[in-house]
Amino acid sequence: MGKVTGFLEFQRLQEAAEAPANRLKHYKEFVLHLTDDQARQQGARCMDCGIPFCNTACPVNNIIPDWNDLVYRQDWSRALDVLHSTNNFPEFTGRVCPAPCEAACTLNINDAPVGIKSIEHAIIDKGWQEGWVKPQVPRIKTGKSVAVVGSGPSGLACAQQLARAGHAVTVFEKSDRIGGLLRYGIPDFKMEKSHIDRRVSQMELEGVAFRTSTFVGSAEDAALFGQGLSTVTPAQLEAEFDAVVIAGGSEAPRDLNIPGRELQGVHFAMDFLRQQNKVVAGDKLPGQTTAAGKKVVVIGGGDTGSDCVGTSNRQGAKSVVQFELMPQPPEVENRELTWPYWPARLRTSSSHEEGCDRDWGVTTKSFKGKNGKLTALECARVEWVRDEATGQMKMNEIEGSVFDVPADLVFFAMGFVSPVQKVLDAFGVERDGRGNARANTDDYRTNRDKVFAAGDMRRGQSLVVWAIREGRQCAASVDAWLMGSTTLPR
């Protein structure tokens, strides 16, 4: 490494961010990337540890020590090349990835890990600023065509890789804009959509065609997802294209069917977030669900729940409460037991810092209302005990712990159970026990000839970085199937 004693000399530096009171007034990004000097210093903290566990903890296997060293030497252009060699969209992961690489950093055994995510963020932003990110147009066309269903990170990564291999790629998206859950699932204050737009422009120059507002399936099924959608059937895709990749997101949310579920004011989190993203994009939504002046309860303690907290506060919620069914995790993990794996510990997001009451070990028993409108949640505290017979953890309600929480709005942010089943039905694809398309990671092929599956469609709800990995690997499998061999990296 450029400075072998850097980890002894420099402390971890967090990226600067706008103060909560100011950033609540808008929906723009508020985290600033490191300056050149700051990034150089943070790159110097990389230890030359011999076995870079960060590489294998990263789903796309980013070559992290190499670009840390290049940033330390201020060789930004080569650092960008190394970063792009494993990751098509580091501007996405540099903003929204939880950074499992940092949990696996050797320095994390007894100190603060290297700020890998912040360095990645700085590299790609500098690359765009300097004009180094350019279309990679293939010199030779193969004459083969591929349809990609879904334009989230998996579909986009797969499409870009296949286009660069010389194939004619068309991406089909049922929404009115490209990006999948990147577009309508992640709030703009975490990732502005201009990052998607400029990648789409790059991919169009590389030869990728995009068809929005197009549902793959029957017209009857398309009507369930909105008005004005055009349709194309799987049979049409299989006849027109040499290969088809289904790479839609895991969009079926987990429901909570308890008394009062029908009351006005009970919503799925993604419906709420999607509406606000559309408004930020300039759409007019007369019936928008808004938290302005309301008491909000978010059920679910993950990223989607956090996004509901941040959005509710920006809309002017009177109060925001977030419940989690599991017990409160420790503030600091036992690194001797967890490293280099992703630890269970208390994580406080930027949205939580903006204002939120959090509570753990809480279950919701029913929703209460008046005149058809939500007024409160009936909740109870639970404890988790190990079942002696099975060894599994079992949830027990604590006697006498029932309490009510006033609420005008409640959002379900309890995760997603499966991809859109109508699409899998239309293709006749076999499914695993969780309702995902059945395909392995060796070739990503389904039981249907010519049909491949990747991302959430195959593995279920997961991270953006996992979706990118699957899209890249699936592209290599498709290329090898079409051409007999491939030079695309996996």
Short mmCIF file of C-alpha atoms in Angstrom, two decimals:
data_model
loop_
_atom_site.label_atom_id
_atom_site.label_comp_id
_atom_site.label_asym_id
_atom_site.label_seq_id
_atom_site.Cartn_x
_atom_site.Cartn_y
_atom_site.Cartn_z
CA MET A 1 0.00 0.00 0.00
CA GLY A 2 1.01 3.61 -0.48
CA LYS A 3 1.23 4.25 3.27
CA VAL A 4 1.57 1.10 5.31
CA THR A 5 1.23 2.95 8.63
CA GLY A 6 -1.82 4.94 7.53
CA PHE A 7 -4.25 2.93 9.67
CA LEU A 8 -2.20 3.91 12.73
CA GLU A 9 -2.01 7.59 11.84
CA PHE A 10 -5.48 8.48 10.55
CA GLN A 11 -8.96 8.11 12.00
CA ARG A 12 -12.05 7.15 10.05
CA LEU A 13 -13.77 10.21 8.61
CA GLN A 14 -17.50 10.26 8.01
CA GLU A 15 -18.89 12.05 4.98
CA ALA A 16 -20.24 15.50 5.72
CA ALA A 17 -24.01 15.94 5.73
CA GLU A 18 -26.44 18.82 5.83
CA ALA A 19 -27.96 19.46 9.27
CA PRO A 20 -31.29 17.65 9.88
CA ALA A 21 -33.25 20.87 10.38
CA ASN A 22 -32.19 22.08 6.93
CA ARG A 23 -32.43 18.87 4.93
CA LEU A 24 -35.99 18.24 6.12
CA LYS A 25 -37.02 21.16 3.91
CA HIS A 26 -36.23 19.35 0.65
CA TYR A 27 -35.90 15.96 -1.07
CA LYS A 28 -32.39 16.39 -2.48
CA GLU A 29 -29.36 14.38 -1.41
CA PHE A 30 -27.69 15.86 1.64
CA VAL A 31 -24.56 13.68 2.00
CA LEU A 32 -21.43 15.14 0.41
CA HIS A 33 -18.64 12.99 -0.99
CA LEU A 34 -15.14 13.31 0.43
CA THR A 35 -12.73 15.89 -0.94
CA ASP A 36 -9.68 14.60 -2.83
CA ASP A 37 -7.45 15.08 0.21
CA GLN A 38 -9.95 13.45 2.56
CA ALA A 39 -10.34 10.46 0.24
CA ARG A 40 -6.56 10.16 -0.05
CA GLN A 41 -6.24 10.05 3.72
CA GLN A 42 -9.03 7.51 4.06
CA GLY A 43 -7.46 5.36 1.34
CA ALA A 44 -4.24 5.43 3.36
CA ARG A 45 -6.04 3.60 6.19
CA CYS A 46 -6.28 0.42 4.07
CA MET A 47 -3.92 -1.98 5.85
CA ASP A 48 -2.41 -4.15 3.13
CA CYS A 49 -3.78 -6.91 5.35
CA GLY A 50 -2.75 -9.84 3.15
CA ILE A 51 -6.18 -11.47 2.99
CA PRO A 52 -8.69 -8.77 1.99
CA PHE A 53 -11.91 -10.11 3.50
CA CYS A 54 -13.63 -7.00 2.13
CA ASN A 55 -13.37 -8.48 -1.39
CA THR A 56 -15.37 -11.58 -0.58
CA ALA A 57 -17.83 -9.78 1.71
CA CYS A 58 -18.74 -7.53 -1.21
CA PRO A 59 -21.32 -9.32 -3.41
CA VAL A 60 -19.77 -7.91 -6.61
CA ASN A 61 -16.26 -8.67 -5.28
CA ASN A 62 -15.03 -5.10 -5.63
CA ILE A 63 -11.22 -4.98 -5.76
CA ILE A 64 -11.17 -2.66 -2.79
CA PRO A 65 -7.50 -2.56 -1.69
CA ASP A 66 -6.43 -1.74 -5.25
CA TRP A 67 -8.62 1.31 -5.66
CA ASN A 68 -7.91 2.42 -2.10
CA ASP A 69 -4.23 2.47 -3.03
CA LEU A 70 -4.90 4.29 -6.32
CA VAL A 71 -6.94 6.95 -4.51
CA TYR A 72 -4.11 7.37 -2.01
CA ARG A 73 -1.79 7.97 -4.99
CA GLN A 74 -4.46 10.29 -6.50
CA ASP A 75 -4.64 8.15 -9.64
CA TRP A 76 -8.38 8.66 -9.88
CA SER A 77 -8.86 7.54 -13.47
CA ARG A 78 -7.31 4.12 -12.86
CA ALA A 79 -9.24 3.84 -9.59
CA LEU A 80 -12.43 4.35 -11.59
CA ASP A 81 -11.40 1.66 -14.07
CA VAL A 82 -10.80 -0.82 -11.24
CA LEU A 83 -14.12 0.09 -9.62
CA HIS A 84 -16.04 -0.29 -12.89
CA SER A 85 -14.39 -3.64 -13.60
CA THR A 86 -16.67 -5.28 -11.01
CA ASN A 87 -19.55 -2.84 -10.58
CA ASN A 88 -21.64 -1.29 -13.36
CA PHE A 89 -23.27 1.29 -11.11
CA PRO A 90 -21.06 2.38 -8.19
CA GLU A 91 -23.04 5.62 -7.91
CA PHE A 92 -25.97 3.48 -6.72
CA THR A 93 -24.04 1.32 -4.26
CA GLY A 94 -21.91 4.26 -3.10
CA ARG A 95 -25.13 5.84 -1.85
CA VAL A 96 -27.50 3.09 -0.72
CA CYS A 97 -25.41 -0.04 -0.03
CA PRO A 98 -25.14 -0.94 3.69
CA ALA A 99 -21.47 -1.80 3.01
CA PRO A 100 -20.97 -5.42 4.14
CA CYS A 101 -17.38 -4.89 2.94
CA GLU A 102 -16.74 -2.55 5.88
CA ALA A 103 -18.04 -5.10 8.39
CA ALA A 104 -15.44 -7.55 7.00
CA CYS A 105 -12.57 -5.03 6.97
CA THR A 106 -9.61 -6.41 8.94
CA LEU A 107 -9.26 -3.06 10.68
CA ASN A 108 -12.79 -3.57 12.01
CA ILE A 109 -11.53 -6.27 14.39
CA ASN A 110 -10.47 -3.66 16.93
CA ASP A 111 -10.92 -0.24 15.30
CA ALA A 112 -13.20 1.69 12.96
CA PRO A 113 -13.13 0.05 9.50
CA VAL A 114 -11.84 1.72 6.37
CA GLY A 115 -14.49 4.05 4.90
CA ILE A 116 -14.82 1.92 1.77
CA LYS A 117 -18.28 3.17 0.80
CA SER A 118 -17.27 6.83 1.10
CA ILE A 119 -14.20 6.23 -1.09
CA GLU A 120 -16.34 4.46 -3.70
CA HIS A 121 -18.75 7.41 -3.62
CA ALA A 122 -15.88 9.84 -4.18
CA ILE A 123 -14.38 7.83 -7.07
CA ILE A 124 -17.54 7.58 -9.14
CA ASP A 125 -18.63 11.17 -8.52
CA LYS A 126 -15.22 12.36 -9.66
CA GLY A 127 -15.46 10.09 -12.69
CA TRP A 128 -18.71 11.70 -13.80
CA GLN A 129 -17.42 15.18 -12.98
CA GLU A 130 -14.29 14.70 -15.09
CA GLY A 131 -16.16 13.10 -17.99
CA TRP A 132 -14.38 9.76 -17.66
CA VAL A 133 -17.59 7.69 -17.68
CA LYS A 134 -18.21 7.09 -21.36
CA PRO A 135 -20.35 4.67 -23.39
CA GLN A 136 -18.62 1.41 -24.27
CA VAL A 137 -20.00 0.70 -27.72
CA PRO A 138 -19.19 -2.83 -28.98
CA ARG A 139 -17.03 -2.98 -32.07
CA ILE A 140 -18.78 -6.11 -33.37
CA LYS A 141 -22.48 -6.99 -33.28
CA THR A 142 -23.37 -10.64 -32.75
CA GLY A 143 -26.73 -10.55 -34.48
CA LYS A 144 -28.34 -12.03 -31.34
CA SER A 145 -31.14 -10.31 -29.45
CA VAL A 146 -32.08 -10.44 -25.76
CA ALA A 147 -35.17 -9.20 -23.93
CA VAL A 148 -34.71 -8.12 -20.30
CA VAL A 149 -37.89 -7.87 -18.23
CA GLY A 150 -37.44 -5.38 -15.40
CA SER A 151 -35.26 -2.28 -15.21
CA GLY A 152 -34.04 -2.39 -11.63
CA PRO A 153 -30.33 -2.78 -10.82
CA SER A 154 -30.28 -6.44 -11.86
CA GLY A 155 -31.99 -5.87 -15.20
CA LEU A 156 -29.89 -2.79 -15.97
CA ALA A 157 -26.60 -4.54 -15.12
CA CYS A 158 -27.56 -7.57 -17.21
CA ALA A 159 -28.64 -5.39 -20.14
CA GLN A 160 -25.49 -3.29 -20.09
CA GLN A 161 -23.18 -6.30 -19.99
CA LEU A 162 -25.01 -8.02 -22.85
CA ALA A 163 -25.03 -4.86 -24.97
CA ARG A 164 -21.29 -4.48 -24.47
CA ALA A 165 -20.88 -8.07 -25.65
CA GLY A 166 -22.52 -7.04 -28.94
CA HIS A 167 -26.07 -8.28 -28.47
CA ALA A 168 -29.18 -6.24 -29.29
CA VAL A 169 -30.89 -5.72 -25.92
CA THR A 170 -34.38 -4.41 -25.20
CA VAL A 171 -35.46 -3.68 -21.61
CA PHE A 172 -39.18 -3.90 -20.77
CA GLU A 173 -40.47 -1.98 -17.74
CA LYS A 174 -44.08 -1.77 -16.53
CA SER A 175 -43.55 1.61 -14.82
CA ASP A 176 -43.51 4.90 -16.70
CA ARG A 177 -39.82 5.48 -15.94
CA ILE A 178 -36.74 3.25 -15.94
CA GLY A 179 -35.16 2.15 -12.67
CA GLY A 180 -37.49 -0.28 -10.92
CA LEU A 181 -37.26 0.00 -7.15
CA LEU A 182 -34.27 2.32 -7.57
CA ARG A 183 -36.68 4.78 -9.16
CA TYR A 184 -39.78 4.35 -7.06
CA GLY A 185 -38.58 2.56 -3.92
CA ILE A 186 -35.64 4.66 -2.75
CA PRO A 187 -36.39 8.28 -1.74
CA ASP A 188 -34.65 11.04 -3.66
CA PHE A 189 -32.99 12.31 -0.49
CA LYS A 190 -31.00 9.06 -0.45
CA MET A 191 -30.41 8.84 -4.20
CA GLU A 192 -31.48 11.45 -6.72
CA LYS A 193 -32.88 9.95 -9.90
CA SER A 194 -30.53 11.90 -12.17
CA HIS A 195 -28.02 9.12 -11.44
CA ILE A 196 -30.37 6.62 -13.11
CA ASP A 197 -31.12 8.96 -16.00
CA ARG A 198 -27.51 9.44 -17.02
CA ARG A 199 -26.83 5.70 -16.88
CA VAL A 200 -29.86 5.12 -19.09
CA SER A 201 -28.48 7.70 -21.54
CA GLN A 202 -25.13 5.90 -21.51
CA MET A 203 -26.80 2.55 -22.13
CA GLU A 204 -28.88 3.92 -25.01
CA LEU A 205 -25.66 5.05 -26.69
CA GLU A 206 -24.32 1.52 -26.12
CA GLY A 207 -27.30 0.15 -28.03
CA VAL A 208 -29.84 -0.75 -25.31
CA ALA A 209 -33.49 -0.01 -26.17
CA PHE A 210 -36.00 0.77 -23.41
CA ARG A 211 -39.76 0.19 -23.48
CA THR A 212 -41.56 1.70 -20.51
CA SER A 213 -45.22 1.34 -19.49
CA THR A 214 -45.10 -2.17 -20.91
CA PHE A 215 -46.37 -5.14 -18.93
CA VAL A 216 -45.20 -8.62 -19.81
CA GLY A 217 -48.28 -10.79 -19.53
CA SER A 218 -51.97 -10.54 -20.31
CA ALA A 219 -54.00 -7.35 -20.65
CA GLU A 220 -56.17 -8.50 -17.74
CA ASP A 221 -53.14 -8.80 -15.47
CA ALA A 222 -51.72 -5.50 -16.71
CA ALA A 223 -54.89 -3.74 -15.54
CA LEU A 224 -53.99 -4.70 -11.97
CA PHE A 225 -50.87 -2.52 -12.16
CA GLY A 226 -52.32 0.65 -13.64
CA GLN A 227 -54.07 2.21 -16.57
CA GLY A 228 -52.60 2.79 -20.00
CA LEU A 229 -50.09 -0.05 -19.96
CA SER A 230 -49.27 -1.74 -23.22
CA THR A 231 -48.75 -5.49 -23.09
CA VAL A 232 -46.47 -8.05 -24.62
CA THR A 233 -46.82 -11.76 -23.96
CA PRO A 234 -44.01 -14.13 -23.02
CA ALA A 235 -44.76 -16.06 -26.22
CA GLN A 236 -44.10 -12.91 -28.24
CA LEU A 237 -40.80 -12.31 -26.46
CA GLU A 238 -39.71 -15.92 -26.94
CA ALA A 239 -40.55 -15.71 -30.64
CA GLU A 240 -38.89 -12.33 -31.24
CA PHE A 241 -35.74 -12.69 -29.10
CA ASP A 242 -33.00 -15.28 -28.88
CA ALA A 243 -33.03 -15.17 -25.06
CA VAL A 244 -35.21 -13.64 -22.34
CA VAL A 245 -34.08 -12.56 -18.87
CA ILE A 246 -36.72 -11.97 -16.19
CA ALA A 247 -35.21 -9.62 -13.62
CA GLY A 248 -38.12 -7.93 -11.88
CA GLY A 249 -38.03 -6.89 -8.24
CA SER A 250 -39.50 -8.57 -5.19
CA GLU A 251 -42.63 -6.42 -5.10
CA ALA A 252 -45.24 -8.40 -3.17
CA PRO A 253 -45.22 -6.80 0.32
CA ARG A 254 -45.78 -8.72 3.53
CA ASP A 255 -49.27 -7.96 4.83
CA LEU A 256 -50.69 -7.88 8.35
CA ASN A 257 -54.19 -9.33 8.34
CA ILE A 258 -55.48 -8.38 11.75
CA PRO A 259 -58.76 -6.76 12.88
CA GLY A 260 -59.14 -3.26 11.46
CA ARG A 261 -56.96 -3.91 8.41
CA GLU A 262 -59.64 -2.35 6.20
CA LEU A 263 -59.59 1.04 7.95
CA GLN A 264 -58.67 4.15 5.99
CA GLY A 265 -55.12 5.12 6.86
CA VAL A 266 -53.52 1.65 6.69
CA HIS A 267 -51.06 1.43 3.78
CA PHE A 268 -48.16 -0.52 2.35
CA ALA A 269 -44.90 1.41 2.64
CA MET A 270 -44.00 1.12 -1.03
CA ASP A 271 -47.29 2.69 -2.14
CA PHE A 272 -46.50 5.69 0.06
CA LEU A 273 -42.89 6.00 -1.09
CA ARG A 274 -43.74 5.54 -4.77
CA GLN A 275 -46.23 8.39 -4.65
CA GLN A 276 -43.75 10.83 -3.16
CA ASN A 277 -41.07 9.89 -5.69
CA LYS A 278 -43.55 10.56 -8.49
CA VAL A 279 -44.37 13.97 -7.03
CA VAL A 280 -40.68 14.83 -6.76
CA ALA A 281 -40.35 13.83 -10.43
CA GLY A 282 -43.02 16.37 -11.33
CA ASP A 283 -46.14 14.20 -11.53
CA LYS A 284 -49.50 15.44 -10.24
CA LEU A 285 -51.19 13.04 -7.82
CA PRO A 286 -54.55 14.44 -6.62
CA GLY A 287 -55.11 11.54 -4.21
CA GLN A 288 -51.62 11.40 -2.73
CA THR A 289 -51.32 9.86 0.73
CA THR A 290 -49.52 12.45 2.84
CA ALA A 291 -48.32 12.46 6.45
CA ALA A 292 -48.72 16.22 6.86
CA GLY A 293 -50.05 16.99 10.34
CA LYS A 294 -50.68 13.32 11.12
CA LYS A 295 -49.55 10.84 13.74
CA VAL A 296 -47.60 8.17 11.83
CA VAL A 297 -46.70 4.65 12.88
CA VAL A 298 -44.25 2.61 10.81
CA ILE A 299 -44.31 -1.16 11.36
CA GLY A 300 -40.93 -2.63 10.44
CA GLY A 301 -37.42 -1.60 11.41
CA GLY A 302 -35.50 -2.03 8.14
CA ASP A 303 -34.46 0.35 5.37
CA THR A 304 -37.96 0.68 3.93
CA GLY A 305 -39.29 1.63 7.35
CA SER A 306 -36.50 4.18 7.73
CA ASP A 307 -37.41 5.64 4.32
CA CYS A 308 -41.01 6.06 5.52
CA VAL A 309 -39.72 7.91 8.57
CA GLY A 310 -37.66 10.34 6.47
CA THR A 311 -40.47 10.92 3.98
CA SER A 312 -43.09 11.42 6.70
CA ASN A 313 -40.94 14.01 8.45
CA ARG A 314 -40.39 15.88 5.18
CA GLN A 315 -44.13 15.95 4.59
CA GLY A 316 -44.65 17.51 8.01
CA ALA A 317 -45.87 14.63 10.17
CA LYS A 318 -47.05 15.56 13.66
CA SER A 319 -45.21 12.56 15.12
CA VAL A 320 -43.47 9.42 13.84
CA VAL A 321 -43.16 6.12 15.72
CA GLN A 322 -41.39 3.04 14.38
CA PHE A 323 -41.99 -0.46 15.76
CA GLU A 324 -39.84 -3.54 15.33
CA LEU A 325 -41.00 -7.05 16.24
CA MET A 326 -37.52 -8.28 17.15
CA PRO A 327 -35.73 -7.27 20.37
CA GLN A 328 -33.43 -4.26 20.35
CA PRO A 329 -29.98 -5.29 19.11
CA PRO A 330 -26.80 -4.29 20.96
CA GLU A 331 -25.25 -0.91 20.18
CA VAL A 332 -21.86 -2.58 19.63
CA GLU A 333 -21.51 -6.13 18.36
CA ASN A 334 -19.18 -8.75 19.84
CA ARG A 335 -16.61 -8.62 17.07
CA GLU A 336 -14.80 -11.71 18.30
CA LEU A 337 -17.96 -13.67 17.50
CA THR A 338 -19.24 -11.87 14.40
CA TRP A 339 -16.26 -10.63 12.35
CA PRO A 340 -15.99 -10.82 9.31
CA TYR A 341 -19.70 -11.44 8.95
CA TRP A 342 -22.50 -8.86 8.88
CA PRO A 343 -23.32 -8.22 12.56
CA ALA A 344 -26.67 -7.69 14.22
CA ARG A 345 -26.35 -4.35 16.00
CA LEU A 346 -28.33 -1.18 16.48
CA ARG A 347 -28.26 0.94 13.32
CA THR A 348 -29.45 4.52 13.39
CA SER A 349 -30.13 5.93 9.93
CA SER A 350 -30.07 9.55 8.85
CA SER A 351 -33.89 9.47 8.85
CA HIS A 352 -33.93 8.37 12.49
CA GLU A 353 -31.64 11.28 13.33
CA GLU A 354 -34.23 13.63 11.81
CA GLY A 355 -36.85 12.66 14.37
CA CYS A 356 -38.46 9.35 15.31
CA ASP A 357 -39.49 7.38 18.40
CA ARG A 358 -38.32 3.78 18.04
CA ASP A 359 -39.48 0.76 19.99
CA TRP A 360 -38.54 -2.93 19.84
CA GLY A 361 -40.21 -6.19 20.76
CA VAL A 362 -43.65 -4.85 19.83
CA THR A 363 -46.42 -6.69 18.02
CA THR A 364 -49.59 -5.11 16.62
CA LYS A 365 -52.77 -6.93 17.64
CA SER A 366 -55.41 -4.79 15.90
CA PHE A 367 -56.21 -1.43 14.35
CA LYS A 368 -58.84 0.76 15.95
CA GLY A 369 -60.91 3.36 14.17
CA LYS A 370 -63.86 5.66 14.09
CA ASN A 371 -66.17 6.22 11.14
CA GLY A 372 -63.96 3.96 9.03
CA LYS A 373 -60.76 5.89 9.75
CA LEU A 374 -57.74 4.71 11.71
CA THR A 375 -57.36 6.24 15.18
CA ALA A 376 -55.02 3.89 17.06
CA LEU A 377 -53.07 0.64 17.15
CA GLU A 378 -53.54 -1.95 19.86
CA CYS A 379 -50.07 -3.33 20.55
CA ALA A 380 -48.36 -5.66 22.99
CA ARG A 381 -44.81 -6.37 24.05
CA VAL A 382 -43.26 -9.70 23.18
CA GLU A 383 -40.28 -11.73 24.27
CA TRP A 384 -38.31 -14.26 22.27
CA VAL A 385 -37.44 -17.59 23.90
CA ARG A 386 -35.78 -20.68 22.51
CA ASP A 387 -38.05 -23.66 22.00
CA GLU A 388 -36.43 -26.62 23.73
CA ALA A 389 -37.90 -29.12 21.28
CA THR A 390 -36.92 -27.43 18.02
CA GLY A 391 -34.13 -25.08 19.11
CA GLN A 392 -35.84 -22.24 17.26
CA MET A 393 -36.67 -18.85 18.74
CA LYS A 394 -40.35 -18.45 19.57
CA MET A 395 -42.29 -15.26 20.16
CA ASN A 396 -44.43 -15.00 23.30
CA GLU A 397 -46.68 -12.08 24.21
CA ILE A 398 -45.85 -10.65 27.63
CA GLU A 399 -48.89 -10.87 29.88
CA GLY A 400 -50.41 -7.52 30.81
CA SER A 401 -48.33 -5.59 28.27
CA VAL A 402 -51.12 -4.46 25.91
CA PHE A 403 -51.11 -0.74 25.10
CA ASP A 404 -52.62 1.63 22.53
CA VAL A 405 -50.77 4.01 20.25
CA PRO A 406 -52.67 6.92 18.64
CA ALA A 407 -52.27 6.96 14.86
CA ASP A 408 -53.72 8.55 11.74
CA LEU A 409 -51.46 6.66 9.32
CA VAL A 410 -49.72 3.32 9.54
CA PHE A 411 -47.24 1.95 7.01
CA PHE A 412 -46.35 -1.72 6.57
CA ALA A 413 -42.59 -1.97 6.05
CA MET A 414 -42.14 -5.63 6.97
CA GLY A 415 -40.33 -6.79 3.87
CA PHE A 416 -41.40 -8.48 0.65
CA VAL A 417 -42.46 -12.06 0.16
CA SER A 418 -41.95 -12.64 -3.57
CA PRO A 419 -41.71 -11.14 -7.06
CA VAL A 420 -44.85 -10.45 -9.10
CA GLN A 421 -46.44 -13.88 -9.43
CA LYS A 422 -48.45 -12.88 -12.50
CA VAL A 423 -45.23 -12.56 -14.49
CA LEU A 424 -43.97 -15.98 -13.41
CA ASP A 425 -47.38 -17.46 -14.16
CA ALA A 426 -47.31 -15.96 -17.64
CA PHE A 427 -43.91 -17.49 -18.40
CA GLY A 428 -44.75 -20.85 -16.82
CA VAL A 429 -41.56 -20.70 -14.77
CA GLU A 430 -41.11 -23.16 -11.92
CA ARG A 431 -40.83 -21.59 -8.47
CA ASP A 432 -39.00 -22.40 -5.29
CA GLY A 433 -40.63 -22.64 -1.86
CA ARG A 434 -40.60 -18.85 -1.46
CA GLY A 435 -42.32 -18.11 -4.76
CA ASN A 436 -39.18 -17.05 -6.61
CA ALA A 437 -38.18 -18.26 -10.07
CA ARG A 438 -36.25 -21.51 -9.73
CA ALA A 439 -32.78 -21.12 -11.25
CA ASN A 440 -29.27 -21.73 -9.94
CA THR A 441 -26.24 -19.43 -9.96
CA ASP A 442 -24.27 -21.68 -12.33
CA ASP A 443 -26.26 -20.73 -15.43
CA TYR A 444 -29.32 -18.77 -14.19
CA ARG A 445 -31.55 -20.80 -16.52
CA THR A 446 -35.14 -21.58 -15.65
CA ASN A 447 -37.12 -24.64 -16.71
CA ARG A 448 -38.25 -22.70 -19.79
CA ASP A 449 -36.00 -22.82 -22.82
CA LYS A 450 -34.40 -19.44 -23.58
CA VAL A 451 -35.65 -17.95 -20.28
CA PHE A 452 -33.19 -16.88 -17.55
CA ALA A 453 -33.87 -15.31 -14.14
CA ALA A 454 -31.76 -13.00 -11.98
CA GLY A 455 -31.92 -10.59 -9.07
CA ASP A 456 -34.88 -10.48 -6.70
CA MET A 457 -36.86 -12.51 -9.24
CA ARG A 458 -34.52 -15.43 -8.52
CA ARG A 459 -33.09 -14.90 -5.02
CA GLY A 460 -35.88 -12.92 -3.36
CA GLN A 461 -35.71 -9.59 -1.57
CA SER A 462 -32.11 -8.46 -1.29
CA LEU A 463 -29.65 -5.59 -1.65
CA VAL A 464 -28.97 -3.43 -4.71
CA VAL A 465 -25.42 -4.77 -4.79
CA TRP A 466 -26.66 -8.37 -4.86
CA ALA A 467 -28.97 -7.47 -7.75
CA ILE A 468 -26.03 -6.02 -9.70
CA ARG A 469 -24.00 -9.16 -9.07
CA GLU A 470 -26.79 -11.41 -10.29
CA GLY A 471 -27.39 -9.28 -13.37
CA ARG A 472 -23.71 -9.43 -14.32
CA GLN A 473 -23.44 -13.16 -13.74
CA CYS A 474 -26.67 -13.85 -15.60
CA ALA A 475 -25.39 -11.81 -18.55
CA ALA A 476 -22.28 -13.97 -18.72
CA SER A 477 -24.45 -17.11 -18.70
CA VAL A 478 -26.73 -15.76 -21.44
CA ASP A 479 -23.72 -14.76 -23.57
CA ALA A 480 -22.14 -18.19 -23.16
CA TRP A 481 -25.44 -19.89 -24.04
CA LEU A 482 -25.89 -17.77 -27.15
CA MET A 483 -22.30 -17.82 -28.39
CA GLY A 484 -20.81 -21.03 -26.96
CA SER A 485 -18.34 -19.12 -24.78
CA THR A 486 -18.07 -15.72 -23.10
CA THR A 487 -15.48 -13.14 -22.13
CA LEU A 488 -17.87 -11.33 -19.80
CA PRO A 489 -16.72 -11.39 -16.15
CA ARG A 490 -18.83 -13.10 -13.54
#
